[in-house]
Amino acid sequence: MQFVQVQGEQVPALGLGTWLLRGDDCRRAVREALEVGYRHFDTAQMYGNEDAIGQVLRSNMVVDRDQLFITTKLNNRNHAPRDVLASTDDSLRRLGIGYVDLLLVHWPVAFEALPATLEAMVKLRDDGKARNLGVSNFTTEQVETARRHAPIFCNQVEYHPFLAQPDQLALARDRGLLLTAYCPLARGQVAHDPTLNEIGRRHHKTAAQVALRWLVDQEPVAAVPKASSRQHLEENLAIFDFELTDEDRDEIAALDRGERFIDPPFAPAWER
Ligand code: NAP
């Protein structure tokens, strides 16, 4: 496993996204992910699966807590300071852990209330319940605002070969932030792309592996692909034994078409 070094932390560059994994499917995927070597898990209050993940973490006797990197995200309705505190306690109870490694504001809704939200998150950090704080789906300008109110560790954004994020990448590098790529497989669509398949053929890898390797090569980027089958779980982790060439990278960069898969009504005005 490759790690991203951010603010003195080592974050596994490849994690498991868990959106839409629920119940038995979620328990099985998380258990198999731990078995094959995943140590970074991405969940959210909104996903309704913290309890299922927690059941596996509690029953897992092999991996020490300090080897895991667990992210959760505040629900949009939990931005008031008292809800930040209470809902995070609920998340920790469901996950069965004493702290999360990263607590994110899931979406920049009610942006004017952000200072109070962040102040409550800082209290959680001071109380040892969240080791690091961050945001998700924030524009670069919104990240800069957030940084004036709290120590921000991460912005998590949609990022894949069909959606370039040069401004977010530049900001993360300038400010020493983790940039987590969500929907890194373009919700599975990368598997059908001829260019990515051709590059994969040259390296005896799949299109998905090419997309993930391209992302995690761009420090400080971590990627959290969701996978439910053991085959996909293993495939997505097996990306550290080959190198993309400059020519490969140029071909992948040319695939950018500004395509967004996640754009709910409460999304901010995206910068590009
Ligand atoms: P994704 O990871 O880009 O794609 C998941 C899809 O790709 C699934 O259908 C999966 O199928 C398939 N897949 C996985 N591995 C594959 C492989 N090797 N070859 C071909 N297909 C493969 O999309 P996502 O789940 O929407 O995003 C990933 C994670 O990002 C989420 O689970 C969540 O944790 C996070 N996220 C965060 C936000 C946010 O607002 N912060 C928004 C969206 C997502 P199988 O399930 O059948 O394996």
mmCIF file of N, CA, C and O in Angstrom, residues 127-216:
data_model
loop_
_atom_site.group_PDB
_atom_site.id
_atom_site.type_symbol
_atom_site.label_atom_id
_atom_site.label_comp_id
_atom_site.label_asym_id
_atom_site.label_seq_id
_atom_site.Cartn_x
_atom_site.Cartn_y
_atom_site.Cartn_z
ATOM 1 N N ASP A 127 -11.519 16.943 21.966
ATOM 2 C CA ASP A 127 -11.976 15.868 22.857
ATOM 3 C C ASP A 127 -11.488 14.489 22.411
ATOM 4 O O ASP A 127 -11.858 13.472 23.014
ATOM 5 N N GLY A 128 -10.728 14.451 21.316
ATOM 6 C CA GLY A 128 -10.174 13.163 20.853
ATOM 7 C C GLY A 128 -11.156 12.312 20.081
ATOM 8 O O GLY A 128 -10.918 11.115 19.882
ATOM 9 N N LYS A 129 -12.260 12.889 19.624
ATOM 10 C CA LYS A 129 -13.258 12.081 18.914
ATOM 11 C C LYS A 129 -13.076 12.114 17.394
ATOM 12 O O LYS A 129 -13.663 11.301 16.677
ATOM 13 N N ALA A 130 -12.321 13.092 16.917
ATOM 14 C CA ALA A 130 -12.009 13.166 15.480
ATOM 15 C C ALA A 130 -10.550 13.603 15.372
ATOM 16 O O ALA A 130 -10.195 14.689 15.818
ATOM 17 N N ARG A 131 -9.723 12.742 14.780
ATOM 18 C CA ARG A 131 -8.292 13.088 14.735
ATOM 19 C C ARG A 131 -8.010 14.228 13.761
ATOM 20 O O ARG A 131 -7.111 15.026 13.980
ATOM 21 N N ASN A 132 -8.802 14.277 12.673
ATOM 22 C CA ASN A 132 -8.616 15.322 11.664
ATOM 23 C C ASN A 132 -9.979 15.796 11.168
ATOM 24 O O ASN A 132 -10.956 15.037 11.190
ATOM 25 N N LEU A 133 -9.995 17.046 10.696
ATOM 26 C CA LEU A 133 -11.254 17.657 10.244
ATOM 27 C C LEU A 133 -11.134 18.037 8.777
ATOM 28 O O LEU A 133 -10.044 18.382 8.305
ATOM 29 N N GLY A 134 -12.259 18.000 8.094
ATOM 30 C CA GLY A 134 -12.199 18.384 6.689
ATOM 31 C C GLY A 134 -13.567 18.661 6.114
ATOM 32 O O GLY A 134 -14.571 18.737 6.833
ATOM 33 N N VAL A 135 -13.563 18.827 4.797
ATOM 34 C CA VAL A 135 -14.776 19.196 4.091
ATOM 35 C C VAL A 135 -14.904 18.318 2.847
ATOM 36 O O VAL A 135 -13.952 17.619 2.464
ATOM 37 N N SER A 136 -16.051 18.405 2.234
ATOM 38 C CA SER A 136 -16.285 17.657 1.005
ATOM 39 C C SER A 136 -17.177 18.488 0.103
ATOM 40 O O SER A 136 -18.076 19.194 0.585
ATOM 41 N N ASN A 137 -16.907 18.406 -1.178
ATOM 42 C CA ASN A 137 -17.695 19.151 -2.170
ATOM 43 C C ASN A 137 -17.588 20.661 -1.986
ATOM 44 O O ASN A 137 -18.506 21.401 -2.361
ATOM 45 N N PHE A 138 -16.505 21.119 -1.385
ATOM 46 C CA PHE A 138 -16.280 22.554 -1.249
ATOM 47 C C PHE A 138 -15.511 23.054 -2.472
ATOM 48 O O PHE A 138 -14.586 22.382 -2.950
ATOM 49 N N THR A 139 -15.884 24.241 -2.967
ATOM 50 C CA THR A 139 -15.075 24.871 -4.000
ATOM 51 C C THR A 139 -13.751 25.297 -3.359
ATOM 52 O O THR A 139 -13.632 25.360 -2.121
ATOM 53 N N THR A 140 -12.782 25.661 -4.185
ATOM 54 C CA THR A 140 -11.490 26.066 -3.611
ATOM 55 C C THR A 140 -11.664 27.314 -2.736
ATOM 56 O O THR A 140 -11.044 27.421 -1.678
ATOM 57 N N GLU A 141 -12.542 28.208 -3.172
ATOM 58 C CA GLU A 141 -12.783 29.420 -2.376
ATOM 59 C C GLU A 141 -13.412 29.056 -1.023
ATOM 60 O O GLU A 141 -13.049 29.604 0.018
ATOM 61 N N GLN A 142 -14.340 28.116 -1.046
ATOM 62 C CA GLN A 142 -14.969 27.676 0.209
ATOM 63 C C GLN A 142 -13.966 26.977 1.125
ATOM 64 O O GLN A 142 -14.036 27.113 2.346
ATOM 65 N N VAL A 143 -13.029 26.244 0.539
ATOM 66 C CA VAL A 143 -11.984 25.604 1.363
ATOM 67 C C VAL A 143 -11.155 26.688 2.049
ATOM 68 O O VAL A 143 -10.850 26.595 3.254
ATOM 69 N N GLU A 144 -10.813 27.727 1.294
ATOM 70 C CA GLU A 144 -10.023 28.816 1.877
ATOM 71 C C GLU A 144 -10.783 29.485 3.023
ATOM 72 O O GLU A 144 -10.191 29.814 4.059
ATOM 73 N N THR A 145 -12.078 29.658 2.866
ATOM 74 C CA THR A 145 -12.886 30.221 3.959
ATOM 75 C C THR A 145 -12.854 29.282 5.167
ATOM 76 O O THR A 145 -12.640 29.719 6.309
ATOM 77 N N ALA A 146 -13.075 27.999 4.920
ATOM 78 C CA ALA A 146 -13.077 27.029 6.028
ATOM 79 C C ALA A 146 -11.748 27.061 6.776
ATOM 80 O O ALA A 146 -11.713 26.991 8.012
ATOM 81 N N ARG A 147 -10.655 27.208 6.024
ATOM 82 C CA ARG A 147 -9.327 27.202 6.659
ATOM 83 C C ARG A 147 -9.138 28.377 7.613
ATOM 84 O O ARG A 147 -8.280 28.325 8.490
ATOM 85 N N ARG A 148 -9.932 29.427 7.425
ATOM 86 C CA ARG A 148 -9.818 30.567 8.352
ATOM 87 C C ARG A 148 -10.475 30.262 9.694
ATOM 88 O O ARG A 148 -10.279 30.983 10.658
ATOM 89 N N HIS A 149 -11.273 29.195 9.747
ATOM 90 C CA HIS A 149 -12.022 28.892 10.975
ATOM 91 C C HIS A 149 -11.566 27.620 11.681
ATOM 92 O O HIS A 149 -11.914 27.408 12.846
ATOM 93 N N ALA A 150 -10.852 26.756 10.975
ATOM 94 C CA ALA A 150 -10.460 25.472 11.595
ATOM 95 C C ALA A 150 -9.283 24.883 10.839
ATOM 96 O O ALA A 150 -9.068 25.199 9.667
ATOM 97 N N PRO A 151 -8.529 24.018 11.498
ATOM 98 C CA PRO A 151 -7.443 23.327 10.788
ATOM 99 C C PRO A 151 -8.031 22.281 9.845
ATOM 100 O O PRO A 151 -8.541 21.254 10.289
ATOM 101 N N ILE A 152 -7.999 22.584 8.564
ATOM 102 C CA ILE A 152 -8.611 21.689 7.571
ATOM 103 C C ILE A 152 -7.548 20.737 7.035
ATOM 104 O O ILE A 152 -6.462 21.145 6.644
ATOM 105 N N PHE A 153 -7.904 19.455 7.020
ATOM 106 C CA PHE A 153 -6.979 18.394 6.608
ATOM 107 C C PHE A 153 -7.243 17.927 5.184
ATOM 108 O O PHE A 153 -6.329 17.464 4.503
ATOM 109 N N CYS A 154 -8.508 18.070 4.748
ATOM 110 C CA CYS A 154 -8.898 17.387 3.506
ATOM 111 C C CYS A 154 -10.084 18.063 2.829
ATOM 112 O O CYS A 154 -10.950 18.619 3.504
ATOM 113 N N ASN A 155 -10.096 18.011 1.509
ATOM 114 C CA ASN A 155 -11.331 18.228 0.757
ATOM 115 C C ASN A 155 -11.558 16.964 -0.056
ATOM 116 O O ASN A 155 -10.627 16.449 -0.689
ATOM 117 N N GLN A 156 -12.777 16.440 -0.001
ATOM 118 C CA GLN A 156 -13.109 15.237 -0.770
ATOM 119 C C GLN A 156 -14.026 15.657 -1.920
ATOM 120 O O GLN A 156 -15.087 16.235 -1.685
ATOM 121 N N VAL A 157 -13.593 15.402 -3.147
ATOM 122 C CA VAL A 157 -14.348 15.864 -4.312
ATOM 123 C C VAL A 157 -14.440 14.773 -5.366
ATOM 124 O O VAL A 157 -13.649 13.828 -5.366
ATOM 125 N N GLU A 158 -15.400 14.939 -6.268
ATOM 126 C CA GLU A 158 -15.485 14.020 -7.403
ATOM 127 C C GLU A 158 -14.256 14.235 -8.295
ATOM 128 O O GLU A 158 -13.946 15.361 -8.673
ATOM 129 N N TYR A 159 -13.584 13.143 -8.621
ATOM 130 C CA TYR A 159 -12.336 13.259 -9.379
ATOM 131 C C TYR A 159 -12.071 11.934 -10.085
ATOM 132 O O TYR A 159 -11.955 10.893 -9.438
ATOM 133 N N HIS A 160 -12.002 11.991 -11.407
ATOM 134 C CA HIS A 160 -11.737 10.800 -12.204
ATOM 135 C C HIS A 160 -11.251 11.253 -13.586
ATOM 136 O O HIS A 160 -11.222 12.471 -13.854
ATOM 137 N N PRO A 161 -10.883 10.354 -14.471
ATOM 138 C CA PRO A 161 -10.323 10.787 -15.757
ATOM 139 C C PRO A 161 -11.265 11.668 -16.592
ATOM 140 O O PRO A 161 -10.800 12.411 -17.440
ATOM 141 N N PHE A 162 -12.560 11.607 -16.343
ATOM 142 C CA PHE A 162 -13.487 12.415 -17.142
ATOM 143 C C PHE A 162 -13.786 13.757 -16.477
ATOM 144 O O PHE A 162 -14.572 14.552 -16.995
ATOM 145 N N LEU A 163 -13.241 13.989 -15.290
ATOM 146 C CA LEU A 163 -13.450 15.254 -14.570
ATOM 147 C C LEU A 163 -12.126 15.675 -13.935
ATOM 148 O O LEU A 163 -11.755 15.186 -12.862
ATOM 149 N N ALA A 164 -11.408 16.540 -14.618
ATOM 150 C CA ALA A 164 -10.121 17.014 -14.087
ATOM 151 C C ALA A 164 -10.379 17.985 -12.941
ATOM 152 O O ALA A 164 -11.416 18.642 -12.899
ATOM 153 N N GLN A 165 -9.425 18.057 -12.019
ATOM 154 C CA GLN A 165 -9.571 18.950 -10.866
ATOM 155 C C GLN A 165 -8.277 19.739 -10.636
ATOM 156 O O GLN A 165 -7.710 19.726 -9.530
ATOM 157 N N PRO A 166 -7.796 20.476 -11.647
ATOM 158 C CA PRO A 166 -6.497 21.152 -11.486
ATOM 159 C C PRO A 166 -6.490 22.197 -10.367
ATOM 160 O O PRO A 166 -5.475 22.325 -9.675
ATOM 161 N N ASP A 167 -7.598 22.911 -10.178
ATOM 162 C CA ASP A 167 -7.603 23.939 -9.125
ATOM 163 C C ASP A 167 -7.585 23.303 -7.736
ATOM 164 O O ASP A 167 -6.889 23.767 -6.836
ATOM 165 N N GLN A 168 -8.365 22.229 -7.575
ATOM 166 C CA GLN A 168 -8.379 21.542 -6.280
ATOM 167 C C GLN A 168 -7.008 20.921 -5.985
ATOM 168 O O GLN A 168 -6.533 20.961 -4.846
ATOM 169 N N LEU A 169 -6.393 20.372 -7.008
ATOM 170 C CA LEU A 169 -5.080 19.744 -6.828
ATOM 171 C C LEU A 169 -4.043 20.802 -6.448
ATOM 172 O O LEU A 169 -3.247 20.601 -5.513
ATOM 173 N N ALA A 170 -4.076 21.932 -7.134
ATOM 174 C CA ALA A 170 -3.112 22.998 -6.840
ATOM 175 C C ALA A 170 -3.314 23.513 -5.409
ATOM 176 O O ALA A 170 -2.346 23.735 -4.670
ATOM 177 N N LEU A 171 -4.569 23.684 -5.019
ATOM 178 C CA LEU A 171 -4.841 24.171 -3.660
ATOM 179 C C LEU A 171 -4.352 23.162 -2.617
ATOM 180 O O LEU A 171 -3.718 23.526 -1.622
ATOM 181 N N ALA A 172 -4.653 21.891 -2.854
ATOM 182 C CA ALA A 172 -4.231 20.857 -1.895
ATOM 183 C C ALA A 172 -2.711 20.874 -1.749
ATOM 184 O O ALA A 172 -2.176 20.766 -0.635
ATOM 185 N N ARG A 173 -2.017 21.035 -2.870
ATOM 186 C CA ARG A 173 -0.541 21.054 -2.812
ATOM 187 C C ARG A 173 -0.044 22.305 -2.098
ATOM 188 O O ARG A 173 0.850 22.235 -1.260
ATOM 189 N N ASP A 174 -0.636 23.449 -2.420
ATOM 190 C CA ASP A 174 -0.212 24.713 -1.789
ATOM 191 C C ASP A 174 -0.430 24.702 -0.287
ATOM 192 O O ASP A 174 0.379 25.226 0.472
ATOM 193 N N ARG A 175 -1.578 24.158 0.123
ATOM 194 C CA ARG A 175 -1.983 24.260 1.538
ATOM 195 C C ARG A 175 -1.675 23.017 2.348
ATOM 196 O O ARG A 175 -2.024 22.954 3.533
ATOM 197 N N GLY A 176 -1.108 22.005 1.715
ATOM 198 C CA GLY A 176 -0.780 20.782 2.459
ATOM 199 C C GLY A 176 -2.017 20.024 2.897
ATOM 200 O O GLY A 176 -2.111 19.563 4.040
ATOM 201 N N LEU A 177 -2.978 19.884 1.987
ATOM 202 C CA LEU A 177 -4.228 19.172 2.293
ATOM 203 C C LEU A 177 -4.264 17.829 1.570
ATOM 204 O O LEU A 177 -3.662 17.681 0.505
ATOM 205 N N LEU A 178 -5.016 16.900 2.124
ATOM 206 C CA LEU A 178 -5.337 15.670 1.411
ATOM 207 C C LEU A 178 -6.452 15.992 0.407
ATOM 208 O O LEU A 178 -7.411 16.697 0.755
ATOM 209 N N LEU A 179 -6.325 15.493 -0.808
ATOM 210 C CA LEU A 179 -7.413 15.600 -1.776
ATOM 211 C C LEU A 179 -7.918 14.179 -2.012
ATOM 212 O O LEU A 179 -7.204 13.350 -2.581
ATOM 213 N N THR A 180 -9.117 13.893 -1.525
ATOM 214 C CA THR A 180 -9.664 12.548 -1.710
ATOM 215 C C THR A 180 -10.563 12.546 -2.934
ATOM 216 O O THR A 180 -11.465 13.386 -3.056
ATOM 217 N N ALA A 181 -10.296 11.603 -3.829
ATOM 218 C CA ALA A 181 -11.066 11.482 -5.072
ATOM 219 C C ALA A 181 -12.233 10.537 -4.842
ATOM 220 O O ALA A 181 -12.033 9.351 -4.582
ATOM 221 N N TYR A 182 -13.461 11.095 -4.931
ATOM 222 C CA TYR A 182 -14.632 10.199 -4.867
ATOM 223 C C TYR A 182 -15.138 9.929 -6.279
ATOM 224 O O TYR A 182 -14.807 10.663 -7.217
ATOM 225 N N CYS A 183 -15.926 8.858 -6.405
ATOM 226 C CA CYS A 183 -16.310 8.346 -7.744
ATOM 227 C C CYS A 183 -15.071 8.214 -8.626
ATOM 228 O O CYS A 183 -15.078 8.620 -9.812
ATOM 229 N N PRO A 184 -13.981 7.647 -8.115
ATOM 230 C CA PRO A 184 -12.738 7.608 -8.896
ATOM 231 C C PRO A 184 -12.842 6.730 -10.137
ATOM 232 O O PRO A 184 -12.011 6.843 -11.042
ATOM 233 N N LEU A 185 -13.865 5.854 -10.166
ATOM 234 C CA LEU A 185 -14.070 5.003 -11.345
ATOM 235 C C LEU A 185 -15.188 5.564 -12.216
ATOM 236 O O LEU A 185 -15.714 4.862 -13.092
ATOM 237 N N ALA A 186 -15.541 6.841 -11.968
ATOM 238 C CA ALA A 186 -16.659 7.448 -12.714
ATOM 239 C C ALA A 186 -17.879 6.526 -12.648
ATOM 240 O O ALA A 186 -18.525 6.252 -13.660
ATOM 241 N N ARG A 187 -18.133 6.042 -11.432
ATOM 242 C CA ARG A 187 -19.265 5.156 -11.155
ATOM 243 C C ARG A 187 -19.256 3.922 -12.063
ATOM 244 O O ARG A 187 -20.308 3.463 -12.506
ATOM 245 N N GLY A 188 -18.072 3.427 -12.321
ATOM 246 C CA GLY A 188 -17.911 2.199 -13.121
ATOM 247 C C GLY A 188 -17.688 2.469 -14.602
ATOM 248 O O GLY A 188 -17.306 1.568 -15.351
ATOM 249 N N GLN A 189 -17.904 3.713 -15.044
ATOM 250 C CA GLN A 189 -17.832 4.022 -16.483
ATOM 251 C C GLN A 189 -16.416 3.915 -17.051
ATOM 252 O O GLN A 189 -16.242 3.723 -18.253
ATOM 253 N N VAL A 190 -15.394 4.067 -16.197
ATOM 254 C CA VAL A 190 -14.022 3.970 -16.733
ATOM 255 C C VAL A 190 -13.783 2.618 -17.404
ATOM 256 O O VAL A 190 -12.999 2.524 -18.342
ATOM 257 N N ALA A 191 -14.486 1.587 -16.920
ATOM 258 C CA ALA A 191 -14.265 0.232 -17.461
ATOM 259 C C ALA A 191 -14.627 0.144 -18.936
ATOM 260 O O ALA A 191 -14.176 -0.770 -19.633
ATOM 261 N N HIS A 192 -15.443 1.088 -19.424
ATOM 262 C CA HIS A 192 -15.889 1.025 -20.827
ATOM 263 C C HIS A 192 -15.119 1.982 -21.730
ATOM 264 O O HIS A 192 -15.444 2.116 -22.903
ATOM 265 N N ASP A 193 -14.125 2.657 -21.190
ATOM 266 C CA ASP A 193 -13.426 3.662 -21.989
ATOM 267 C C ASP A 193 -12.315 3.009 -22.837
ATOM 268 O O ASP A 193 -11.415 2.357 -22.292
ATOM 269 N N PRO A 194 -12.350 3.198 -24.154
ATOM 270 C CA PRO A 194 -11.356 2.538 -25.022
ATOM 271 C C PRO A 194 -9.919 2.946 -24.708
ATOM 272 O O PRO A 194 -9.021 2.102 -24.719
ATOM 273 N N THR A 195 -9.685 4.237 -24.428
ATOM 274 C CA THR A 195 -8.317 4.695 -24.161
ATOM 275 C C THR A 195 -7.769 4.038 -22.898
ATOM 276 O O THR A 195 -6.631 3.544 -22.871
ATOM 277 N N LEU A 196 -8.570 4.040 -21.835
ATOM 278 C CA LEU A 196 -8.107 3.448 -20.571
ATOM 279 C C LEU A 196 -7.884 1.940 -20.745
ATOM 280 O O LEU A 196 -6.937 1.378 -20.181
ATOM 281 N N ASN A 197 -8.746 1.304 -21.544
ATOM 282 C CA ASN A 197 -8.557 -0.134 -21.794
ATOM 283 C C ASN A 197 -7.281 -0.393 -22.586
ATOM 284 O O ASN A 197 -6.554 -1.349 -22.305
ATOM 285 N N GLU A 198 -7.003 0.478 -23.545
ATOM 286 C CA GLU A 198 -5.792 0.298 -24.358
ATOM 287 C C GLU A 198 -4.537 0.506 -23.495
ATOM 288 O O GLU A 198 -3.575 -0.266 -23.582
ATOM 289 N N ILE A 199 -4.562 1.537 -22.660
ATOM 290 C CA ILE A 199 -3.407 1.755 -21.758
ATOM 291 C C ILE A 199 -3.257 0.541 -20.837
ATOM 292 O O ILE A 199 -2.148 0.041 -20.608
ATOM 293 N N GLY A 200 -4.372 0.058 -20.330
ATOM 294 C CA GLY A 200 -4.345 -1.122 -19.458
ATOM 295 C C GLY A 200 -3.742 -2.328 -20.170
ATOM 296 O O GLY A 200 -2.930 -3.063 -19.590
ATOM 297 N N ARG A 201 -4.118 -2.495 -21.446
ATOM 298 C CA ARG A 201 -3.594 -3.634 -22.209
ATOM 299 C C ARG A 201 -2.063 -3.581 -22.267
ATOM 300 O O ARG A 201 -1.388 -4.594 -22.124
ATOM 301 N N ARG A 202 -1.532 -2.357 -22.424
ATOM 302 C CA ARG A 202 -0.069 -2.218 -22.510
ATOM 303 C C ARG A 202 0.622 -2.635 -21.208
ATOM 304 O O ARG A 202 1.787 -2.978 -21.209
ATOM 305 N N HIS A 203 -0.103 -2.511 -20.091
ATOM 306 C CA HIS A 203 0.515 -2.820 -18.782
ATOM 307 C C HIS A 203 -0.040 -4.106 -18.159
ATOM 308 O O HIS A 203 0.241 -4.390 -16.994
ATOM 309 N N HIS A 204 -0.872 -4.834 -18.899
ATOM 310 C CA HIS A 204 -1.543 -6.031 -18.366
ATOM 311 C C HIS A 204 -2.385 -5.665 -17.143
ATOM 312 O O HIS A 204 -2.375 -6.365 -16.119
ATOM 313 N N LYS A 205 -3.069 -4.537 -17.247
ATOM 314 C CA LYS A 205 -3.944 -4.066 -16.169
ATOM 315 C C LYS A 205 -5.307 -3.716 -16.769
ATOM 316 O O LYS A 205 -5.451 -3.612 -17.994
ATOM 317 N N THR A 206 -6.299 -3.502 -15.901
ATOM 318 C CA THR A 206 -7.624 -3.131 -16.407
ATOM 319 C C THR A 206 -7.751 -1.607 -16.468
ATOM 320 O O THR A 206 -6.940 -0.869 -15.885
ATOM 321 N N ALA A 207 -8.800 -1.159 -17.159
ATOM 322 C CA ALA A 207 -9.061 0.279 -17.254
ATOM 323 C C ALA A 207 -9.252 0.885 -15.854
ATOM 324 O O ALA A 207 -8.792 1.994 -15.577
ATOM 325 N N ALA A 208 -9.921 0.163 -14.977
ATOM 326 C CA ALA A 208 -10.145 0.668 -13.612
ATOM 327 C C ALA A 208 -8.810 0.839 -12.889
ATOM 328 O O ALA A 208 -8.581 1.841 -12.198
ATOM 329 N N GLN A 209 -7.931 -0.124 -13.053
ATOM 330 C CA GLN A 209 -6.618 -0.023 -12.387
ATOM 331 C C GLN A 209 -5.822 1.160 -12.931
ATOM 332 O O GLN A 209 -5.126 1.844 -12.178
ATOM 333 N N VAL A 210 -5.933 1.409 -14.231
ATOM 334 C CA VAL A 210 -5.227 2.549 -14.837
ATOM 335 C C VAL A 210 -5.762 3.861 -14.237
ATOM 336 O O VAL A 210 -4.994 4.747 -13.846
ATOM 337 N N ALA A 211 -7.090 3.973 -14.139
ATOM 338 C CA ALA A 211 -7.691 5.207 -13.598
ATOM 339 C C ALA A 211 -7.257 5.435 -12.154
ATOM 340 O O ALA A 211 -6.904 6.560 -11.763
ATOM 341 N N LEU A 212 -7.238 4.364 -11.364
ATOM 342 C CA LEU A 212 -6.879 4.515 -9.939
ATOM 343 C C LEU A 212 -5.397 4.851 -9.789
ATOM 344 O O LEU A 212 -5.023 5.705 -8.981
ATOM 345 N N ARG A 213 -4.561 4.193 -10.595
ATOM 346 C CA ARG A 213 -3.122 4.481 -10.491
ATOM 347 C C ARG A 213 -2.844 5.942 -10.891
ATOM 348 O O ARG A 213 -2.047 6.631 -10.264
ATOM 349 N N TRP A 214 -3.536 6.398 -11.938
ATOM 350 C CA TRP A 214 -3.382 7.792 -12.392
ATOM 351 C C TRP A 214 -3.740 8.762 -11.265
ATOM 352 O O TRP A 214 -3.032 9.740 -11.037
ATOM 353 N N LEU A 215 -4.790 8.459 -10.532
ATOM 354 C CA LEU A 215 -5.191 9.346 -9.430
ATOM 355 C C LEU A 215 -4.165 9.349 -8.301
ATOM 356 O O LEU A 215 -3.710 10.403 -7.864
ATOM 357 N N VAL A 216 -3.801 8.162 -7.819
ATOM 358 C CA VAL A 216 -2.944 8.128 -6.628
ATOM 359 C C VAL A 216 -1.504 8.526 -6.936
ATOM 360 O O VAL A 216 -0.738 8.802 -6.014
#
